[in-house]
Tab-separated table of C-alpha atoms and ligand atoms in Angstrom:
chain	number	residue	atom	x	y	z
A	222	MET	CA	65.793	122.783	117.811
A	223	LYS	CA	68.120	122.454	120.814
A	224	GLN	CA	66.654	121.061	124.023
A	225	THR	CA	67.243	123.218	127.106
A	226	ASN	CA	68.629	121.483	130.221
A	227	SER	CA	65.324	121.779	132.059
A	228	LYS	CA	63.619	119.907	129.208
A	229	ILE	CA	66.157	117.062	129.118
A	230	ASN	CA	65.071	113.990	131.051
A	231	ILE	CA	68.551	112.535	131.591
A	232	GLN	CA	67.347	109.548	133.602
A	233	GLU	CA	64.978	108.481	130.854
A	234	LYS	CA	67.722	108.963	128.261
A	235	LEU	CA	70.163	106.759	130.221
A	236	GLU	CA	67.560	104.072	130.871
A	237	THR	CA	66.782	103.971	127.146
A	238	TYR	CA	70.491	103.553	126.286
A	239	LEU	CA	70.813	100.805	128.892
A	240	SER	CA	67.952	98.777	127.484
A	241	GLU	CA	69.129	99.381	123.879
A	242	PHE	CA	72.645	98.170	124.748
A	243	GLU	CA	71.240	95.060	126.447
A	244	ILE	CA	69.056	94.253	123.427
A	245	GLN	CA	71.745	94.876	120.809
A	246	TYR	CA	74.402	92.986	122.797
A	247	THR	CA	72.162	89.894	123.000
A	248	GLU	CA	71.242	90.163	119.316
A	249	THR	CA	74.908	90.386	118.308
A	250	ILE	CA	75.913	87.427	120.475
A	251	LYS	CA	73.116	85.400	118.818
A	252	ASN	CA	74.218	86.380	115.327
A	253	SER	CA	77.209	88.539	114.378
A	254	ASN	CA	75.352	89.736	111.262
A	255	ASN	CA	73.314	91.929	113.641
A	256	ILE	CA	76.422	94.057	114.331
A	257	LYS	CA	75.303	97.057	112.261
A	258	LYS	CA	72.667	98.118	114.798
A	259	LEU	CA	75.167	97.813	117.630
A	260	GLU	CA	77.732	99.880	115.690
A	261	LEU	CA	75.144	102.593	115.072
A	262	LEU	CA	74.176	102.563	118.736
A	263	ILE	CA	77.826	102.954	119.809
A	264	GLU	CA	78.289	105.820	117.364
A	265	ASP	CA	75.157	107.517	118.658
A	266	TYR	CA	76.292	106.964	122.272
A	267	SER	CA	79.747	108.439	121.475
A	268	ALA	CA	78.081	111.609	120.151
A	269	PHE	CA	75.845	111.683	123.254
A	270	ILE	CA	78.928	111.498	125.544
A	271	LEU	CA	80.403	114.553	123.791
A	272	ASN	CA	77.166	116.580	123.840
A	273	GLN	CA	77.488	119.531	126.235
A	274	GLN	CA	73.739	119.889	126.828
A	275	TYR	CA	73.537	116.325	128.101
A	276	GLN	CA	76.773	116.740	130.080
A	277	LEU	CA	75.220	119.671	131.897
A	278	ALA	CA	71.904	117.918	132.480
A	279	TYR	CA	73.822	114.974	133.987
A	280	LEU	CA	75.886	117.267	136.192
A	281	VAL	CA	72.866	118.979	137.759
A	282	TRP	CA	70.797	115.797	138.083
A	283	PRO	CA	70.321	115.590	141.866
A	284	ASP	CA	69.492	111.873	142.316
A	285	ILE	CA	73.049	110.712	143.126
A	286	GLN	CA	72.067	107.134	143.929
A	287	LYS	CA	70.279	106.594	140.642
A	288	LYS	CA	73.050	108.456	138.792
A	289	ASP	CA	75.780	106.189	140.243
A	290	MET	CA	73.798	103.030	139.626
A	291	LEU	CA	72.991	103.851	135.986
A	292	THR	CA	76.541	105.115	135.343
A	293	GLN	CA	78.089	101.838	136.503
A	294	LYS	CA	75.638	99.716	134.549
A	295	LEU	CA	76.175	101.741	131.374
A	296	ALA	CA	79.981	101.709	131.755
A	297	ASN	CA	79.888	97.903	132.088
A	298	ILE	CA	77.500	97.160	129.225
A	299	SER	CA	79.085	99.685	126.827
A	300	ALA	CA	82.550	98.158	127.529
A	301	LYS	CA	81.150	94.686	126.744
A	302	CYS	CA	79.574	96.019	123.545
A	303	VAL	CA	82.785	97.743	122.370
A	304	LYS	CA	84.707	94.537	123.033
A	305	GLN	CA	82.141	92.577	121.020
A	306	MET	CA	82.320	95.145	118.214
A	307	GLU	CA	86.138	94.789	118.154
A	308	MET	CA	85.841	90.990	117.928
A	309	ILE	CA	83.490	91.187	114.958
A	310	ARG	CA	85.514	93.934	113.297
A	311	ALA	CA	88.592	91.711	113.610
A	312	GLN	CA	86.774	88.663	112.213
A	313	ARG	CA	85.491	90.723	109.277
A	314	LEU	CA	88.961	92.023	108.497
A	315	LEU	CA	90.408	88.515	108.566
A	316	GLU	CA	87.655	87.335	106.219
A	317	GLY	CA	88.505	90.209	103.855
A	318	ARG	CA	85.411	92.261	104.751
A	319	ALA	CA	86.980	95.412	106.241
A	320	SER	CA	84.676	97.881	107.982
A	321	SER	CA	85.011	101.181	109.771
A	322	SER	CA	83.103	103.139	112.383
A	323	ASN	CA	83.378	106.585	113.931
A	324	TYR	CA	84.088	105.001	117.311
A	325	PHE	CA	87.355	103.540	116.020
A	326	GLU	CA	88.235	106.684	114.097
A	327	ASN	CA	87.812	108.644	117.313
A	328	ILE	CA	90.169	106.296	119.191
A	329	GLU	CA	92.632	106.100	116.325
A	330	HIS	CA	92.912	109.882	116.057
A	331	CYS	CA	94.114	110.287	119.626
A	332	ILE	CA	97.051	107.977	119.427
A	333	ASN	CA	99.995	110.192	118.566
A	334	GLU	CA	99.276	112.834	121.222
A	335	GLU	CA	98.985	110.288	123.980
A	336	PHE	CA	102.233	110.795	125.952
A	337	GLY	CA	102.637	114.559	125.496
A	338	GLN	CA	106.269	115.457	126.224
A	339	PHE	CA	107.217	111.778	126.810
A	340	LYS	CA	107.075	110.813	123.154
A	341	VAL	CA	107.646	107.205	122.124
A	342	THR	CA	110.726	106.706	119.894
A	343	ALA	CA	112.167	103.725	118.035
A	344	LYS	CA	114.396	102.948	121.040
A	345	ASP	CA	111.414	102.616	123.396
A	346	LYS	CA	109.257	99.671	124.367
A	347	LEU	CA	105.530	100.132	124.884
A	348	LEU	CA	103.065	97.937	126.772
A	349	LEU	CA	99.279	98.182	126.284
A	350	ILE	CA	97.116	96.640	129.000
A	351	GLY	CA	93.791	95.525	127.476
A	352	SER	CA	94.905	95.381	123.823
A	353	GLY	CA	91.625	93.886	122.523
A	354	ALA	CA	90.766	91.906	119.399
A	355	TYR	CA	91.473	94.887	117.132
A	356	PRO	CA	94.674	96.343	118.626
A	357	MET	CA	94.729	99.632	116.742
A	358	THR	CA	96.722	101.444	119.433
A	359	LEU	CA	99.553	98.909	119.226
A	360	ILE	CA	99.574	98.878	115.449
A	361	GLN	CA	99.663	102.663	115.180
A	362	PHE	CA	102.418	103.078	117.762
A	363	ALA	CA	104.525	100.314	116.216
A	364	LYS	CA	104.112	101.688	112.695
A	365	SER	CA	104.531	105.380	113.470
A	366	THR	CA	107.439	105.124	115.925
A	367	GLY	CA	109.263	101.879	115.039
A	368	ALA	CA	109.162	100.961	118.727
A	369	GLU	CA	108.715	97.426	119.971
A	370	VAL	CA	105.181	97.057	121.370
A	371	ILE	CA	103.544	94.464	123.623
A	372	GLY	CA	99.819	93.960	124.177
A	373	ILE	CA	98.270	91.940	126.977
A	374	ASP	CA	94.639	90.920	127.340
A	375	ILE	CA	92.848	88.567	129.733
A	376	ASP	CA	90.588	87.291	126.988
A	377	GLU	CA	92.091	84.398	125.015
A	378	ALA	CA	89.846	84.985	121.960
A	379	ALA	CA	90.807	88.677	121.885
A	380	VAL	CA	94.504	87.720	122.070
A	381	ASN	CA	94.207	85.260	119.175
A	382	LEU	CA	92.304	87.693	116.973
A	383	GLY	CA	94.588	90.572	118.006
A	384	LYS	CA	97.685	88.615	116.905
A	385	ARG	CA	96.145	87.838	113.508
A	386	VAL	CA	94.944	91.423	112.959
A	387	ALA	CA	98.417	92.756	113.817
A	388	ARG	CA	100.044	90.267	111.416
A	389	THR	CA	97.596	91.330	108.688
A	390	LEU	CA	97.790	95.107	109.139
A	391	ALA	CA	101.418	95.480	110.207
A	392	PRO	CA	103.414	92.379	109.210
A	393	GLU	CA	106.768	94.165	109.532
A	394	ALA	CA	106.110	95.793	112.909
A	395	LYS	CA	107.519	94.548	116.212
A	396	ILE	CA	104.214	93.583	117.859
A	397	HIS	CA	103.885	90.891	120.502
A	398	ILE	CA	100.476	90.029	121.990
A	399	THR	CA	99.934	87.640	124.901
A	400	ASN	CA	97.450	86.682	127.598
A	401	GLN	CA	100.125	86.865	130.294
A	402	LYS	CA	99.534	89.068	133.318
A	403	VAL	CA	101.965	91.900	134.104
A	404	GLU	CA	103.781	89.830	136.745
A	405	GLN	CA	104.423	87.113	134.133
A	406	LEU	CA	106.127	89.399	131.576
A	407	ALA	CA	109.839	88.552	131.610
A	408	ASP	CA	111.021	91.876	130.132
A	409	LEU	CA	108.684	94.274	131.955
A	410	HIS	CA	111.606	96.176	133.527
A	411	THR	CA	112.742	97.244	130.028
A	412	VAL	CA	109.342	98.735	129.134
A	413	THR	CA	109.504	102.557	128.871
A	414	HIS	CA	105.828	103.447	128.219
A	415	ILE	CA	102.611	101.793	129.411
A	416	ILE	CA	99.038	102.510	128.309
A	417	PHE	CA	95.953	101.328	130.167
A	418	SER	CA	92.846	100.839	128.051
A	419	SER	CA	90.042	102.831	129.563
A	420	THR	CA	87.734	99.850	129.930
A	421	VAL	CA	90.010	97.663	132.083
A	422	PRO	CA	88.010	97.575	135.347
A	423	ILE	CA	90.976	96.850	137.668
A	424	LYS	CA	93.396	99.283	136.023
A	425	TYR	CA	94.281	101.052	139.293
A	426	ASP	CA	95.036	97.727	141.045
A	427	ILE	CA	97.396	96.843	138.183
A	428	LEU	CA	98.989	100.319	138.354
A	429	ASP	CA	99.692	99.775	142.045
A	430	GLN	CA	101.232	96.390	141.289
A	431	LEU	CA	103.404	97.864	138.502
A	432	TYR	CA	105.348	100.015	140.961
A	433	GLU	CA	107.537	97.068	142.038
A	434	LEU	CA	107.761	95.524	138.582
A	435	THR	CA	108.873	98.452	136.393
A	436	ASN	CA	111.963	100.643	136.018
A	437	ASP	CA	112.074	104.093	137.635
A	438	ARG	CA	111.670	106.105	134.417
A	439	VAL	CA	108.562	104.345	133.118
A	440	VAL	CA	105.739	106.643	131.934
A	441	ILE	CA	102.128	105.561	132.306
A	442	SER	CA	99.202	106.778	130.235
A	443	MET	CA	95.935	106.016	132.003
A	444	ARG	CA	92.918	106.361	129.734
A	445	TYR	CA	89.806	107.215	131.735
A	446	GLY	CA	86.528	109.098	131.862
A	447	ASN	CA	85.176	110.889	134.928
A	448	HIS	CA	81.710	112.419	135.571
A	449	PHE	CA	79.625	112.238	132.385
A	450	LYS	CA	82.401	110.396	130.512
A	451	ALA	CA	82.255	107.658	133.200
A	452	LEU	CA	79.167	106.462	131.315
A	453	PHE	CA	81.591	105.084	128.695
A	454	ASN	CA	84.867	104.632	130.625
A	455	TYR	CA	86.145	103.646	134.063
A	456	PRO	CA	87.091	106.708	136.129
A	457	THR	CA	90.326	107.749	137.846
A	458	LYS	CA	91.079	106.697	141.427
A	459	PRO	CA	93.535	108.143	143.924
A	460	THR	CA	96.977	106.479	143.886
A	461	ASP	CA	99.425	105.835	146.722
A	462	ALA	CA	101.358	109.140	146.841
A	463	GLN	CA	104.528	107.245	147.798
A	464	LYS	CA	104.320	105.336	144.532
A	465	TRP	CA	102.739	107.272	141.658
A	466	THR	CA	102.466	110.973	140.841
A	467	CYS	CA	99.988	112.269	138.307
A	468	LEU	CA	101.995	114.712	136.157
A	469	ASN	CA	99.324	115.836	133.791
A	470	GLU	CA	95.658	115.326	132.925
A	471	GLN	CA	94.575	115.875	129.348
A	472	ILE	CA	90.859	116.687	129.358
A	473	ARG	CA	89.828	116.377	125.720
A	474	ASP	CA	86.504	118.009	124.822
A	475	ASN	CA	86.132	116.162	121.524
A	476	GLN	CA	87.331	112.723	122.591
A	477	ILE	CA	85.418	110.038	124.440
A	478	PHE	CA	88.185	109.366	126.941
A	479	ASP	CA	90.696	111.556	128.763
A	480	ILE	CA	94.312	110.766	129.672
A	481	ALA	CA	96.240	110.994	132.941
A	482	ILE	CA	100.038	110.677	132.835
A	483	TYR	CA	101.764	109.086	135.831
A	484	GLN	CA	105.393	108.598	136.780
A	485	LYS	CA	106.962	107.156	139.888
A	486	ALA	CA	106.991	109.553	142.813
A	487	LEU	CA	110.430	111.143	143.380
A	488	VAL	CA	111.431	110.860	139.703
A	489	GLU	CA	112.637	114.332	138.694
A	490	VAL	CA	110.840	115.179	135.471
A	491	GLY	CA	113.066	116.039	132.503
A	492	VAL	CA	116.318	115.666	134.456
A	493	GLY	CA	118.928	113.091	133.498
A	494	ASP	CA	116.743	110.989	131.234
A	495	VAL	CA	118.258	107.529	130.867
B	1495	LIG	C1	87.648	96.908	124.248
B	1495	LIG	S1	89.358	96.695	124.391
B	1495	LIG	C2	89.953	98.333	124.108
B	1495	LIG	C3	91.298	98.443	123.437
B	1495	LIG	C4	91.323	99.330	122.209
B	1495	LIG	N1	91.382	98.514	121.034
B	1495	LIG	C5	92.509	100.260	122.181
B	1495	LIG	O1	93.334	100.100	121.305
B	1495	LIG	O2	92.571	101.145	123.028
B	1495	LIG	C6	89.540	96.457	126.116
B	1495	LIG	C7	90.128	95.098	126.402
B	1495	LIG	O3	90.552	95.077	127.778
B	1495	LIG	C8	90.577	93.715	128.164
B	1495	LIG	N2	90.700	93.612	129.625
B	1495	LIG	C9	89.752	93.815	130.567
B	1495	LIG	N3	90.278	93.630	131.797
B	1495	LIG	C10	91.597	93.320	131.627
B	1495	LIG	C11	92.670	93.011	132.517
B	1495	LIG	N4	92.506	92.991	133.843
B	1495	LIG	N5	93.888	92.732	131.999
B	1495	LIG	C12	94.072	92.732	130.646
B	1495	LIG	N6	93.079	93.018	129.753
B	1495	LIG	C13	91.864	93.304	130.231
B	1495	LIG	C14	89.284	93.166	127.586
B	1495	LIG	O4	89.329	91.754	127.452
B	1495	LIG	C15	89.191	93.913	126.231
B	1495	LIG	O5	89.647	93.102	125.187
């Protein structure tokens, strides 16, 4: 039987998720064989994020202070858990023990719609910021478009695993993964498309920095989650209107993150593409 909003205790639900994530994260760090429970928890949490009854209960929950505090804590711990899950998934693949989970299927399904009208072609070059240990986005873009793709990640272990996973799953594709920062990338001005992983905490600081470093036609896909989805993603922030214009926001009811497309301010959309 469905619970009505008045019967849902959203605070209790969020506090339970928080303590479950903390327990399962610690258990998985202690021993990677404990990953199954964490995977199930992430799958359950993904379904929770897409549940409209809970979305509504969260929306009308009046205790803003508690809501903000729990939202931030859950966004942080769930990002750490997804990263951990990617690491173990990568290690399993490299040991010949492939595994799957609905979380990844959800992410992997979204990939081809990402840029809307600004489709990636074989002539383009794509950069993913926060490529992770299991760089599915890069692999799918490289394989389906033939484009050259670059992934950057601040975590050395994620970079090493990401390189090996890419070599295993897409040996022919043009995939380059590095732990360089955007300002260290020699060919950044030739990049045509950039994706920000949703769980990069400083993604809007990097976007601001990219204005000076990129060419004028570059298209940015910012993955994010606002309101209820901010429990599993970092939200949007206002940008400097002199620098970046948000052209389009794709709010996706059945996906755990949404997408905002940015281009440089003053670039005339669809005119004189270079
Ligand atoms: C969990 S992964 C998600 C990527 C996912 N596999 C995809 O294809 O969309 C997010 C990654 O972002 C990385 N990250 C966090 N902050 C970052 C930053 N400032 N610069 C680069 N990578 C960052 C983390 O180390 C983590 O590996």
